[in-house]
Tab-separated table of C-alpha atoms and ligand atoms in Angstrom:
chain	number	residue	atom	x	y	z
A	1	MET	CA	20.493	-99.280	74.067
A	2	SER	CA	20.275	-102.198	71.688
A	3	ILE	CA	19.691	-101.126	68.096
A	4	ASP	CA	16.703	-103.511	68.132
A	5	TYR	CA	14.890	-101.263	70.625
A	6	VAL	CA	15.626	-97.810	69.226
A	7	SER	CA	12.267	-97.116	67.568
A	8	GLY	CA	10.218	-97.092	70.787
A	9	ASN	CA	12.816	-95.150	72.751
A	10	ARG	CA	13.664	-92.085	70.672
A	11	ASN	CA	12.664	-89.675	73.446
A	12	LEU	CA	14.739	-91.498	76.027
A	13	ILE	CA	17.752	-91.489	73.682
A	14	ARG	CA	17.363	-87.749	73.083
A	15	ALA	CA	17.155	-87.105	76.841
A	16	VAL	CA	20.282	-89.167	77.570
A	17	ASN	CA	22.216	-87.360	74.853
A	18	SER	CA	21.042	-83.866	75.769
A	19	GLU	CA	22.012	-84.433	79.417
A	20	GLY	CA	25.506	-85.437	78.279
A	21	ARG	CA	25.249	-88.900	79.816
A	22	ILE	CA	27.091	-91.932	78.509
A	23	LEU	CA	25.025	-93.696	75.850
A	24	VAL	CA	26.085	-97.167	74.737
A	25	ALA	CA	24.908	-98.599	71.415
A	26	ASP	CA	24.656	-102.373	71.659
A	27	ASN	CA	24.965	-104.245	68.385
A	28	GLY	CA	21.694	-106.211	68.474
A	29	ASN	CA	23.476	-109.559	67.995
A	30	PHE	CA	22.038	-111.128	71.142
A	31	ASP	CA	18.991	-112.671	69.436
A	32	LEU	CA	21.054	-113.909	66.496
A	33	ILE	CA	23.429	-115.750	68.851
A	34	GLY	CA	20.369	-117.279	70.541
A	35	ASP	CA	19.023	-118.411	67.147
A	36	LEU	CA	22.335	-120.043	66.240
A	37	ILE	CA	22.408	-121.873	69.572
A	38	ASP	CA	18.871	-123.155	68.900
A	39	LEU	CA	19.872	-124.259	65.426
A	40	TYR	CA	22.574	-126.638	66.744
A	41	LYS	CA	20.981	-127.609	70.048
A	42	VAL	CA	19.778	-131.057	68.973
A	43	GLU	CA	23.041	-131.989	67.259
A	44	ALA	CA	25.044	-130.914	70.313
A	45	ALA	CA	22.726	-132.819	72.662
A	46	VAL	CA	23.389	-136.062	70.748
A	47	LEU	CA	27.157	-135.606	71.180
A	48	HIS	CA	26.740	-134.724	74.860
A	49	GLU	CA	24.827	-137.989	75.423
A	50	GLU	CA	27.690	-139.952	73.847
A	51	ARG	CA	30.174	-138.011	75.980
A	52	LYS	CA	28.266	-138.774	79.186
A	53	VAL	CA	28.659	-142.490	78.453
A	54	GLU	CA	32.441	-141.998	78.238
A	55	GLU	CA	32.423	-139.864	81.387
A	56	LYS	CA	30.497	-142.537	83.254
A	57	ALA	CA	33.122	-145.113	82.315
A	58	LEU	CA	35.864	-142.703	83.436
A	59	GLY	CA	34.066	-141.777	86.649
A	60	ARG	CA	34.661	-138.047	86.105
A	61	ASP	CA	34.305	-135.167	83.633
A	62	ILE	CA	36.331	-135.180	80.408
A	63	ARG	CA	39.812	-133.613	80.551
A	64	PHE	CA	42.065	-132.791	77.599
A	65	GLY	CA	43.035	-136.044	75.873
A	66	ASP	CA	40.319	-138.167	77.498
A	67	LEU	CA	37.684	-138.275	74.797
A	68	SER	CA	37.696	-141.023	72.158
A	69	ASP	CA	39.091	-139.838	68.815
A	70	GLY	CA	35.763	-140.522	67.131
A	71	LEU	CA	33.722	-138.309	69.438
A	72	ALA	CA	36.330	-135.524	69.635
A	73	GLY	CA	36.237	-135.533	65.800
A	74	LYS	CA	32.453	-135.134	65.825
A	75	TYR	CA	32.711	-132.182	68.223
A	76	ARG	CA	35.380	-130.615	65.994
A	77	SER	CA	33.279	-131.038	62.882
A	78	LEU	CA	30.232	-129.453	64.599
A	79	ALA	CA	32.407	-126.538	65.748
A	80	ASP	CA	33.701	-126.105	62.187
A	81	GLN	CA	30.132	-125.987	60.849
A	82	ILE	CA	29.286	-123.308	63.433
A	83	SER	CA	32.303	-121.227	62.528
A	84	LEU	CA	31.357	-121.456	58.833
A	85	ILE	CA	27.708	-120.506	59.250
A	86	ASN	CA	28.829	-117.688	61.524
A	87	LYS	CA	30.708	-116.217	58.561
A	88	ASP	CA	27.516	-116.358	56.466
A	89	PHE	CA	25.790	-114.137	59.010
A	90	SER	CA	28.577	-111.765	59.988
A	91	THR	CA	29.216	-110.327	56.540
A	92	ASP	CA	30.573	-106.865	55.768
A	93	ASP	CA	27.090	-105.813	54.626
A	94	TYR	CA	25.646	-106.893	57.965
A	95	VAL	CA	28.301	-104.905	59.837
A	96	SER	CA	27.667	-101.799	57.731
A	97	ILE	CA	23.938	-101.869	58.506
A	98	MET	CA	24.683	-102.485	62.175
A	99	ILE	CA	27.186	-99.628	62.491
A	100	ARG	CA	24.837	-97.231	60.713
A	101	ALA	CA	22.014	-98.109	63.150
A	102	GLN	CA	24.392	-97.668	66.110
A	103	GLU	CA	25.767	-94.327	64.940
A	104	ASP	CA	22.206	-93.162	64.303
A	105	ILE	CA	21.663	-92.701	68.070
A	106	SER	CA	24.925	-90.722	68.509
A	107	PRO	CA	26.368	-93.067	71.120
A	108	SER	CA	29.334	-92.382	73.402
A	109	TYR	CA	30.550	-95.843	72.497
A	110	LEU	CA	29.556	-98.738	70.260
A	111	ILE	CA	29.755	-102.467	70.954
A	112	GLY	CA	31.779	-103.743	67.999
A	113	MET	CA	30.914	-106.610	65.685
A	114	GLU	CA	31.529	-110.040	67.175
A	115	ASP	CA	32.483	-113.391	65.775
A	116	PHE	CA	29.748	-115.624	67.197
A	117	THR	CA	31.594	-118.957	67.169
A	118	ILE	CA	32.873	-118.974	70.763
A	119	ALA	CA	29.582	-117.620	72.136
A	120	VAL	CA	27.588	-120.320	70.352
A	121	LEU	CA	29.972	-123.093	71.454
A	122	SER	CA	29.714	-121.906	75.075
A	123	GLY	CA	25.938	-121.660	74.783
A	124	LEU	CA	25.874	-125.257	73.570
A	125	GLY	CA	28.105	-126.410	76.432
A	126	ILE	CA	30.971	-127.433	74.110
A	127	GLU	CA	34.163	-127.055	76.146
A	128	PRO	CA	37.687	-126.816	74.683
A	129	GLN	CA	38.632	-130.235	76.122
A	130	TYR	CA	35.863	-131.963	74.104
A	131	MET	CA	37.487	-130.954	70.834
A	132	ASP	CA	41.052	-131.571	71.952
A	133	ARG	CA	42.155	-128.482	70.076
A	134	GLY	CA	44.553	-126.174	71.837
A	135	ASN	CA	43.491	-122.706	72.894
A	136	THR	CA	45.223	-121.268	69.857
A	137	TRP	CA	42.268	-122.515	67.758
A	138	TYR	CA	40.128	-119.909	69.537
A	139	ALA	CA	42.513	-117.080	68.662
A	140	GLN	CA	41.253	-116.848	65.048
A	141	PHE	CA	37.805	-115.737	66.279
A	142	THR	CA	39.229	-113.111	68.609
A	143	ARG	CA	41.409	-111.832	65.746
A	144	ARG	CA	38.371	-111.629	63.497
A	145	ALA	CA	36.422	-109.567	66.087
A	146	ILE	CA	39.433	-107.291	66.610
A	147	ALA	CA	39.675	-106.803	62.839
A	148	PHE	CA	35.990	-105.786	62.731
A	149	THR	CA	36.715	-103.133	65.335
A	150	GLU	CA	39.857	-101.886	63.588
A	151	ARG	CA	38.008	-101.660	60.282
A	152	SER	CA	35.072	-99.908	61.993
A	153	GLN	CA	37.451	-97.384	63.528
A	154	ASN	CA	38.978	-96.816	60.094
A	155	GLY	CA	35.555	-95.955	58.693
A	156	GLU	CA	35.299	-98.984	56.381
A	157	PHE	CA	31.670	-99.477	57.422
A	158	GLY	CA	30.765	-95.802	57.450
A	159	LEU	CA	31.669	-92.867	59.616
A	160	VAL	CA	32.035	-93.706	63.325
A	161	ASN	CA	32.077	-90.872	65.859
A	162	GLY	CA	31.639	-92.936	69.021
A	163	LYS	CA	34.428	-94.939	70.658
A	164	MET	CA	34.580	-98.592	69.544
A	165	PHE	CA	34.575	-101.365	72.156
A	166	ALA	CA	35.748	-104.601	70.486
A	167	GLY	CA	33.122	-107.368	70.882
A	168	LEU	CA	35.126	-110.307	72.213
A	169	HIS	CA	34.194	-113.734	73.558
A	170	ALA	CA	35.990	-116.375	75.584
A	171	CYS	CA	34.980	-119.621	77.217
A	172	ASP	CA	37.326	-119.901	80.209
A	173	PHE	CA	40.264	-118.206	81.924
A	174	ASP	CA	42.884	-119.301	79.426
A	175	THR	CA	40.966	-118.334	76.277
A	176	ALA	CA	40.071	-115.002	77.931
A	177	PHE	CA	43.713	-114.360	78.862
A	178	GLN	CA	44.654	-115.030	75.239
A	179	ALA	CA	41.914	-112.638	74.039
A	180	GLY	CA	43.266	-109.988	76.420
A	181	GLU	CA	46.802	-110.503	75.037
A	182	LEU	CA	45.552	-110.241	71.451
A	183	SER	CA	43.671	-107.004	72.095
A	184	GLY	CA	46.734	-105.629	73.866
A	185	GLU	CA	48.915	-106.525	70.875
A	186	ALA	CA	46.396	-104.833	68.559
A	187	GLY	CA	46.409	-101.718	70.739
A	188	ILE	CA	42.709	-102.040	71.560
A	189	GLY	CA	42.147	-101.021	75.171
A	190	THR	CA	38.350	-100.912	75.128
A	191	VAL	CA	36.580	-104.267	75.068
A	192	ALA	CA	33.002	-105.516	75.450
A	193	VAL	CA	32.434	-109.104	76.349
A	194	GLY	CA	29.214	-111.098	75.994
A	195	LEU	CA	28.376	-112.882	79.241
A	196	GLY	CA	24.625	-113.529	78.989
A	197	GLY	CA	25.231	-116.908	77.321
A	198	ALA	CA	27.670	-117.929	80.045
A	199	LEU	CA	25.115	-117.057	82.722
A	200	SER	CA	22.366	-119.130	81.129
A	201	ASP	CA	24.584	-122.244	81.109
A	202	ARG	CA	23.106	-124.889	83.440
A	203	THR	CA	26.009	-127.361	83.557
A	204	TRP	CA	27.920	-128.293	86.693
A	205	ILE	CA	31.617	-129.127	86.642
A	206	ASP	CA	34.138	-130.996	88.789
A	207	GLY	CA	37.146	-128.759	88.112
A	208	ARG	CA	38.621	-126.149	85.821
A	209	TYR	CA	41.620	-125.497	83.624
A	210	PHE	CA	43.862	-122.664	84.719
A	211	GLN	CA	47.039	-121.824	82.811
A	212	GLY	CA	46.872	-125.208	81.125
A	213	LYS	CA	46.619	-127.210	84.358
A	214	PHE	CA	43.521	-128.928	85.646
A	215	LEU	CA	42.386	-127.950	89.157
A	216	GLU	CA	39.899	-130.371	90.689
A	217	PHE	CA	37.153	-129.180	93.071
A	218	ASP	CA	36.006	-130.899	96.255
A	219	LEU	CA	32.450	-130.881	94.982
A	220	ARG	CA	30.705	-130.093	91.720
A	221	ILE	CA	29.822	-126.466	91.117
A	222	PRO	CA	27.692	-124.576	88.570
A	223	ARG	CA	29.739	-123.511	85.539
A	224	SER	CA	27.931	-120.210	84.919
A	225	TYR	CA	29.241	-117.873	87.651
A	226	LEU	CA	32.766	-119.237	87.342
A	227	ARG	CA	32.840	-118.834	83.565
A	228	VAL	CA	31.796	-115.170	83.900
A	229	ILE	CA	34.483	-114.419	86.482
A	230	GLU	CA	37.158	-116.375	84.590
A	231	ILE	CA	36.425	-114.372	81.448
A	232	ILE	CA	36.599	-110.994	83.214
A	233	CYS	CA	39.784	-111.825	85.153
A	234	GLY	CA	41.459	-113.521	82.183
A	235	LEU	CA	40.834	-110.589	79.847
A	236	GLN	CA	42.161	-108.061	82.380
A	237	LEU	CA	45.284	-110.041	83.211
A	238	GLY	CA	46.031	-110.979	79.594
A	239	TYR	CA	45.743	-107.372	78.476
A	240	ALA	CA	47.847	-106.103	81.377
A	241	SER	CA	50.555	-108.721	80.664
A	242	VAL	CA	51.111	-107.261	77.195
A	243	THR	CA	50.537	-103.550	77.778
A	244	GLY	CA	51.279	-102.931	81.460
A	245	GLU	CA	47.937	-101.142	81.608
A	246	ARG	CA	44.378	-101.949	82.606
A	247	LEU	CA	41.667	-102.710	80.085
A	248	ALA	CA	38.478	-100.638	79.904
A	249	MET	CA	35.645	-103.119	79.837
A	250	HIS	CA	31.919	-103.496	79.289
A	251	GLY	CA	30.321	-106.786	80.468
A	252	LEU	CA	27.168	-107.502	78.461
A	253	GLY	CA	24.354	-109.246	80.310
A	254	ILE	CA	25.382	-109.253	83.993
A	255	GLY	CA	22.920	-108.110	86.673
A	256	THR	CA	23.308	-110.835	89.329
A	257	PRO	CA	23.976	-108.934	92.587
A	258	ILE	CA	26.875	-111.081	93.846
A	259	LEU	CA	28.553	-110.968	90.409
A	260	VAL	CA	28.168	-107.191	90.220
A	261	LEU	CA	29.970	-106.992	93.573
A	262	LEU	CA	32.782	-109.334	92.441
A	263	ILE	CA	33.249	-107.710	89.040
A	264	GLY	CA	33.102	-104.239	90.609
A	265	ALA	CA	35.951	-105.221	92.925
A	266	LEU	CA	38.198	-105.511	89.851
A	267	SER	CA	37.772	-101.901	88.907
A	268	ASP	CA	39.102	-98.714	90.423
A	269	ARG	CA	38.479	-95.005	90.048
A	270	ASP	CA	40.696	-94.776	86.962
A	271	THR	CA	39.459	-97.875	85.198
A	272	PHE	CA	36.297	-97.756	83.132
A	273	LEU	CA	34.036	-100.706	83.871
A	274	ALA	CA	30.379	-101.146	82.961
A	275	VAL	CA	27.818	-103.931	83.027
A	276	ASP	CA	24.292	-104.004	81.663
A	277	SER	CA	21.460	-106.436	82.055
A	278	THR	CA	17.718	-106.870	81.711
A	279	ALA	CA	17.762	-109.375	84.607
A	280	PRO	CA	16.654	-106.844	87.274
A	281	ILE	CA	13.561	-106.182	85.146
A	282	LYS	CA	12.900	-109.820	84.281
A	283	ASP	CA	13.373	-110.940	87.889
A	284	ALA	CA	11.080	-108.181	89.135
A	285	ALA	CA	8.366	-108.301	86.550
A	286	SER	CA	8.284	-110.815	83.724
A	287	SER	CA	9.763	-114.085	85.027
A	288	LYS	CA	7.457	-116.767	86.378
A	289	THR	CA	9.339	-116.551	89.673
A	290	ILE	CA	9.565	-113.068	91.167
A	291	SER	CA	12.999	-112.291	92.656
A	292	LEU	CA	13.951	-109.255	94.695
A	293	TYR	CA	17.546	-108.183	95.160
A	294	VAL	CA	19.154	-107.377	98.507
A	295	ASP	CA	22.639	-106.151	99.434
A	296	GLU	CA	22.552	-106.626	103.213
A	297	PRO	CA	24.152	-108.570	104.747
A	298	ALA	CA	25.221	-109.927	101.334
A	299	PRO	CA	24.206	-109.262	97.722
A	300	ARG	CA	21.749	-111.903	96.610
A	301	LYS	CA	18.430	-112.618	94.931
A	302	LEU	CA	15.507	-113.633	97.134
A	303	LYS	CA	12.508	-115.383	95.642
A	304	ALA	CA	9.230	-113.704	96.590
A	305	ASP	CA	7.688	-117.002	97.751
A	306	LYS	CA	10.631	-117.509	100.124
A	307	ILE	CA	10.299	-113.948	101.484
A	308	ILE	CA	6.616	-114.607	102.225
A	309	GLU	CA	7.408	-117.933	103.861
A	310	TYR	CA	10.023	-116.320	106.169
A	311	TRP	CA	7.544	-113.591	107.027
A	312	LEU	CA	4.728	-116.017	107.884
A	313	ARG	CA	6.893	-118.590	109.649
A	314	ASP	CA	9.567	-116.539	111.395
A	315	GLY	CA	8.046	-113.054	111.439
A	316	ILE	CA	10.919	-111.600	109.362
A	317	GLU	CA	9.274	-108.676	107.582
A	318	TRP	CA	9.960	-107.336	104.117
A	319	ASP	CA	10.507	-103.828	105.476
A	320	CYS	CA	12.612	-102.441	102.649
A	321	ALA	CA	13.433	-98.757	103.055
A	322	CYS	CA	13.705	-97.981	99.349
A	323	PRO	CA	11.295	-95.336	97.990
A	324	TYR	CA	9.698	-97.828	95.572
A	325	CYS	CA	8.682	-100.376	98.204
A	326	ARG	CA	7.658	-97.650	100.675
A	327	ASN	CA	5.423	-95.817	98.204
A	328	PHE	CA	3.787	-99.013	97.065
A	329	GLU	CA	3.224	-100.280	100.627
A	330	THR	CA	1.562	-96.982	101.539
A	331	ARG	CA	-0.965	-97.435	98.748
A	332	PHE	CA	-1.330	-101.211	98.845
A	333	PRO	CA	-0.150	-102.433	102.253
A	334	SER	CA	0.720	-106.035	103.039
A	335	ASN	CA	-1.607	-107.648	105.544
A	336	VAL	CA	0.397	-110.220	107.439
A	337	THR	CA	-2.192	-110.771	110.195
A	338	GLU	CA	-4.834	-111.970	107.745
A	339	ALA	CA	-2.179	-113.818	105.771
A	340	ARG	CA	-1.033	-115.731	108.829
A	341	ASP	CA	-4.628	-116.603	109.801
A	342	TRP	CA	-5.156	-118.010	106.328
A	343	TRP	CA	-1.809	-119.848	106.348
A	344	LEU	CA	-2.473	-121.458	109.755
A	345	SER	CA	-6.017	-122.439	108.774
A	346	GLU	CA	-4.605	-124.148	105.671
A	347	GLY	CA	-2.107	-126.152	107.774
A	348	LYS	CA	1.026	-124.037	107.063
A	349	PRO	CA	1.451	-125.004	103.392
A	350	LYS	CA	4.763	-124.509	101.599
A	351	ILE	CA	4.528	-121.377	99.454
A	352	THR	CA	5.480	-121.648	95.783
A	353	SER	CA	5.586	-119.111	92.966
A	354	SER	CA	2.245	-120.397	91.604
A	355	ASP	CA	0.571	-119.260	94.873
A	356	LEU	CA	1.412	-115.683	93.891
A	357	TYR	CA	-0.757	-115.277	90.783
A	358	GLY	CA	-4.138	-113.782	89.963
A	359	GLU	CA	-6.887	-114.512	92.497
A	360	ALA	CA	-4.807	-116.680	94.876
A	361	PRO	CA	-5.321	-115.477	98.509
A	362	LEU	CA	-1.678	-114.478	98.983
A	363	THR	CA	-1.908	-111.912	96.178
A	364	ARG	CA	-4.428	-110.013	98.355
A	365	PHE	CA	-2.232	-110.188	101.461
A	366	PHE	CA	1.101	-109.423	99.733
A	367	PRO	CA	0.450	-107.374	96.582
A	368	LEU	CA	4.051	-106.077	96.414
A	369	LEU	CA	5.437	-109.616	96.410
A	370	SER	CA	2.979	-111.124	93.950
A	371	ASN	CA	1.141	-110.757	90.647
A	372	PRO	CA	-2.419	-109.808	91.637
A	373	SER	CA	-5.106	-109.368	88.983
A	374	GLY	CA	-6.004	-105.941	87.753
A	375	GLU	CA	-4.013	-102.748	87.600
A	376	VAL	CA	-2.179	-103.416	90.881
A	377	ARG	CA	-0.141	-106.041	89.035
A	378	SER	CA	1.733	-103.573	86.856
A	379	LEU	CA	2.171	-101.099	89.727
A	380	ALA	CA	3.690	-103.858	91.874
A	381	ALA	CA	5.958	-104.899	89.012
A	382	GLU	CA	7.130	-101.308	88.528
A	383	ALA	CA	7.859	-100.959	92.241
A	384	ARG	CA	9.953	-104.146	92.173
A	385	ILE	CA	11.855	-103.009	89.063
A	386	GLY	CA	12.667	-99.766	90.898
A	387	HIS	CA	13.671	-101.737	93.979
A	388	ASN	CA	16.068	-104.088	92.121
A	389	HIS	CA	17.858	-101.193	90.420
A	390	TRP	CA	18.041	-99.320	93.732
A	391	VAL	CA	19.883	-102.304	95.246
A	392	LEU	CA	22.294	-102.560	92.298
A	393	GLN	CA	23.064	-98.854	92.699
A	394	ARG	CA	23.862	-99.474	96.364
A	395	ILE	CA	26.299	-102.228	95.336
A	396	GLU	CA	27.872	-99.797	92.880
A	397	SER	CA	28.182	-97.170	95.653
A	398	PHE	CA	29.759	-99.761	97.938
A	399	THR	CA	32.316	-100.513	95.209
A	400	ARG	CA	33.135	-96.821	94.857
A	401	ASP	CA	33.484	-96.464	98.644
A	402	CYS	CA	35.956	-99.364	98.703
A	403	ASP	CA	38.009	-97.596	96.065
A	404	SER	CA	39.334	-95.023	98.529
A	405	LEU	CA	40.930	-97.798	100.609
A	406	ASP	CA	44.285	-99.481	100.203
A	407	LEU	CA	44.365	-102.957	98.698
A	408	GLU	CA	44.182	-105.031	101.891
A	409	ASN	CA	41.325	-103.003	103.368
A	410	ARG	CA	39.519	-103.131	100.085
A	411	ILE	CA	39.822	-106.896	99.948
A	412	MET	CA	38.653	-107.046	103.576
A	413	MET	CA	35.521	-104.990	102.828
A	414	VAL	CA	34.483	-107.191	99.889
A	415	ASN	CA	35.467	-110.298	101.837
A	416	GLU	CA	32.956	-109.424	104.561
A	417	LYS	CA	30.181	-109.388	101.971
A	418	VAL	CA	31.362	-112.651	100.449
A	419	GLU	CA	31.582	-114.299	103.892
A	420	ALA	CA	28.018	-113.157	104.626
A	421	TYR	CA	26.943	-114.696	101.308
A	422	LEU	CA	28.683	-117.971	102.134
A	423	SER	CA	27.146	-118.252	105.589
A	424	GLY	CA	23.651	-117.255	104.402
A	425	GLU	CA	20.771	-119.530	105.260
A	426	GLY	CA	19.180	-121.522	102.464
A	427	GLY	CA	22.034	-121.297	99.941
A	428	SER	CA	23.042	-124.579	98.291
A	429	ALA	CA	26.577	-125.858	98.847
A	430	GLY	CA	27.327	-125.799	95.111
A	431	TRP	CA	26.355	-122.145	94.670
A	432	GLN	CA	28.181	-121.092	97.812
A	433	ASN	CA	31.235	-123.005	96.718
A	434	VAL	CA	31.305	-121.406	93.281
A	435	VAL	CA	31.167	-117.958	94.874
A	436	ALA	CA	34.094	-118.906	97.133
A	437	ILE	CA	36.096	-120.089	94.090
A	438	CYS	CA	35.176	-116.929	92.147
A	439	TRP	CA	36.232	-114.726	95.068
A	440	ASP	CA	39.553	-116.533	95.259
A	441	LEU	CA	40.169	-115.714	91.600
A	442	VAL	CA	38.913	-112.119	91.930
A	443	SER	CA	40.968	-111.288	95.036
A	444	GLY	CA	44.083	-112.797	93.405
A	445	THR	CA	43.427	-110.696	90.308
A	446	MET	CA	42.910	-107.569	92.468
A	447	ARG	CA	46.386	-108.102	93.921
A	448	GLN	CA	47.960	-108.525	90.471
A	449	LEU	CA	46.207	-105.460	89.060
A	450	TYR	CA	46.625	-103.157	92.052
A	451	GLU	CA	49.724	-101.299	90.872
A	452	ILE	CA	48.579	-101.262	87.253
A	453	ARG	CA	46.899	-98.107	85.967
A	454	SER	CA	44.304	-97.674	83.294
A	455	GLY	CA	45.466	-96.550	79.867
A	456	PHE	CA	42.034	-95.288	78.836
A	457	HIS	CA	40.074	-92.387	80.232
A	458	PHE	CA	36.528	-91.987	79.208
A	459	ASP	CA	35.795	-88.769	77.490
A	460	LYS	CA	32.003	-88.682	77.313
A	461	LYS	CA	31.270	-87.103	73.967
B	501	LIG	ZN1	12.614	-101.838	98.093
């Protein structure tokens, strides 16, 4: 529960607390980070244009030491501005108000105050190698966030009854490993990490830094999934390297089915791990493109227009067995016979998301998969929201089932899902490749963490 949404949800909060369930108080910083990214977007874009000219001359992406001194200096000065303005926002007064609002809902745990600098830099696509500053430069921001959590625990911002999860950020494996080491040294074994910014990143990359060395890929891949997995693995391994224990972790802003599977594989029955996301709601209801989640044969998102196209062209039905789809289909059934007649008479047009709105014919034939006019629209949206969460719960159950197995069998179970994802029809090579690279990192991390036990056991209230 973000403190920004408390007022409309008092009854829900009371119900969660009275049933003794875990209640998490988010800190409400998400919008502020978004505002800061917007504030520096234009300035960053100018520098990125200059960088692309240098990259074109090089014939590849910038590595450490590549960028001209002038441009690296401009990136550094922009980063310094961001770190300064960040201090103007994240004042002690701000933290006091935040903690009071969090404690007001009697949470089981609180997401601690963050330093926004790393999150904003990642959101702007400013990589460590553009500034030519070592990773140690990033440590100051992690230390600042850890200090916020220590001071919160000590009651400097008011009484705190819930457990504090330090709000950390990182931008790649190495900075995450360092953040994990720093929290281990500070004795903080409960960490929340913001990942929504990383997921919204649209850049593609030709390689990655890992333990200071550059590893080049065969083809360019999207940065977003890899950054998320690097951060989770780096934090866990860094923390374990210092403490010999596993970190309890909350990933903020992750609902992508394949990522939930991969991140879940890093946990075990003793290790607290949580993710939260509004993506299953946005994908089901409010985004322009409707996406439905599936977990068989592999976890993925399917666009509603693609589902309809498969159904019309290949006769592959959307015959989901979940209670939400079944109930809705009973009341408002799909009519594929009429739909196919229409589709053939129109010359088998390609279906796009704009064919699934308002009075368009397909909204009559496939109400569950579209946004028809009238009251059916919100009922369909609700059914899809229920469906997407039902699938995520199945992925969670799968993760728990794997937990009873030994390491090799566990890796084999997840590997089957990943293989099914990689061989799926219609996936682009870049997205499949990034999942393969992520799985490589996750399975390696599973092996390193296998004998390591959690130092933290969640005590609900
Ligand atoms: Zn369903």
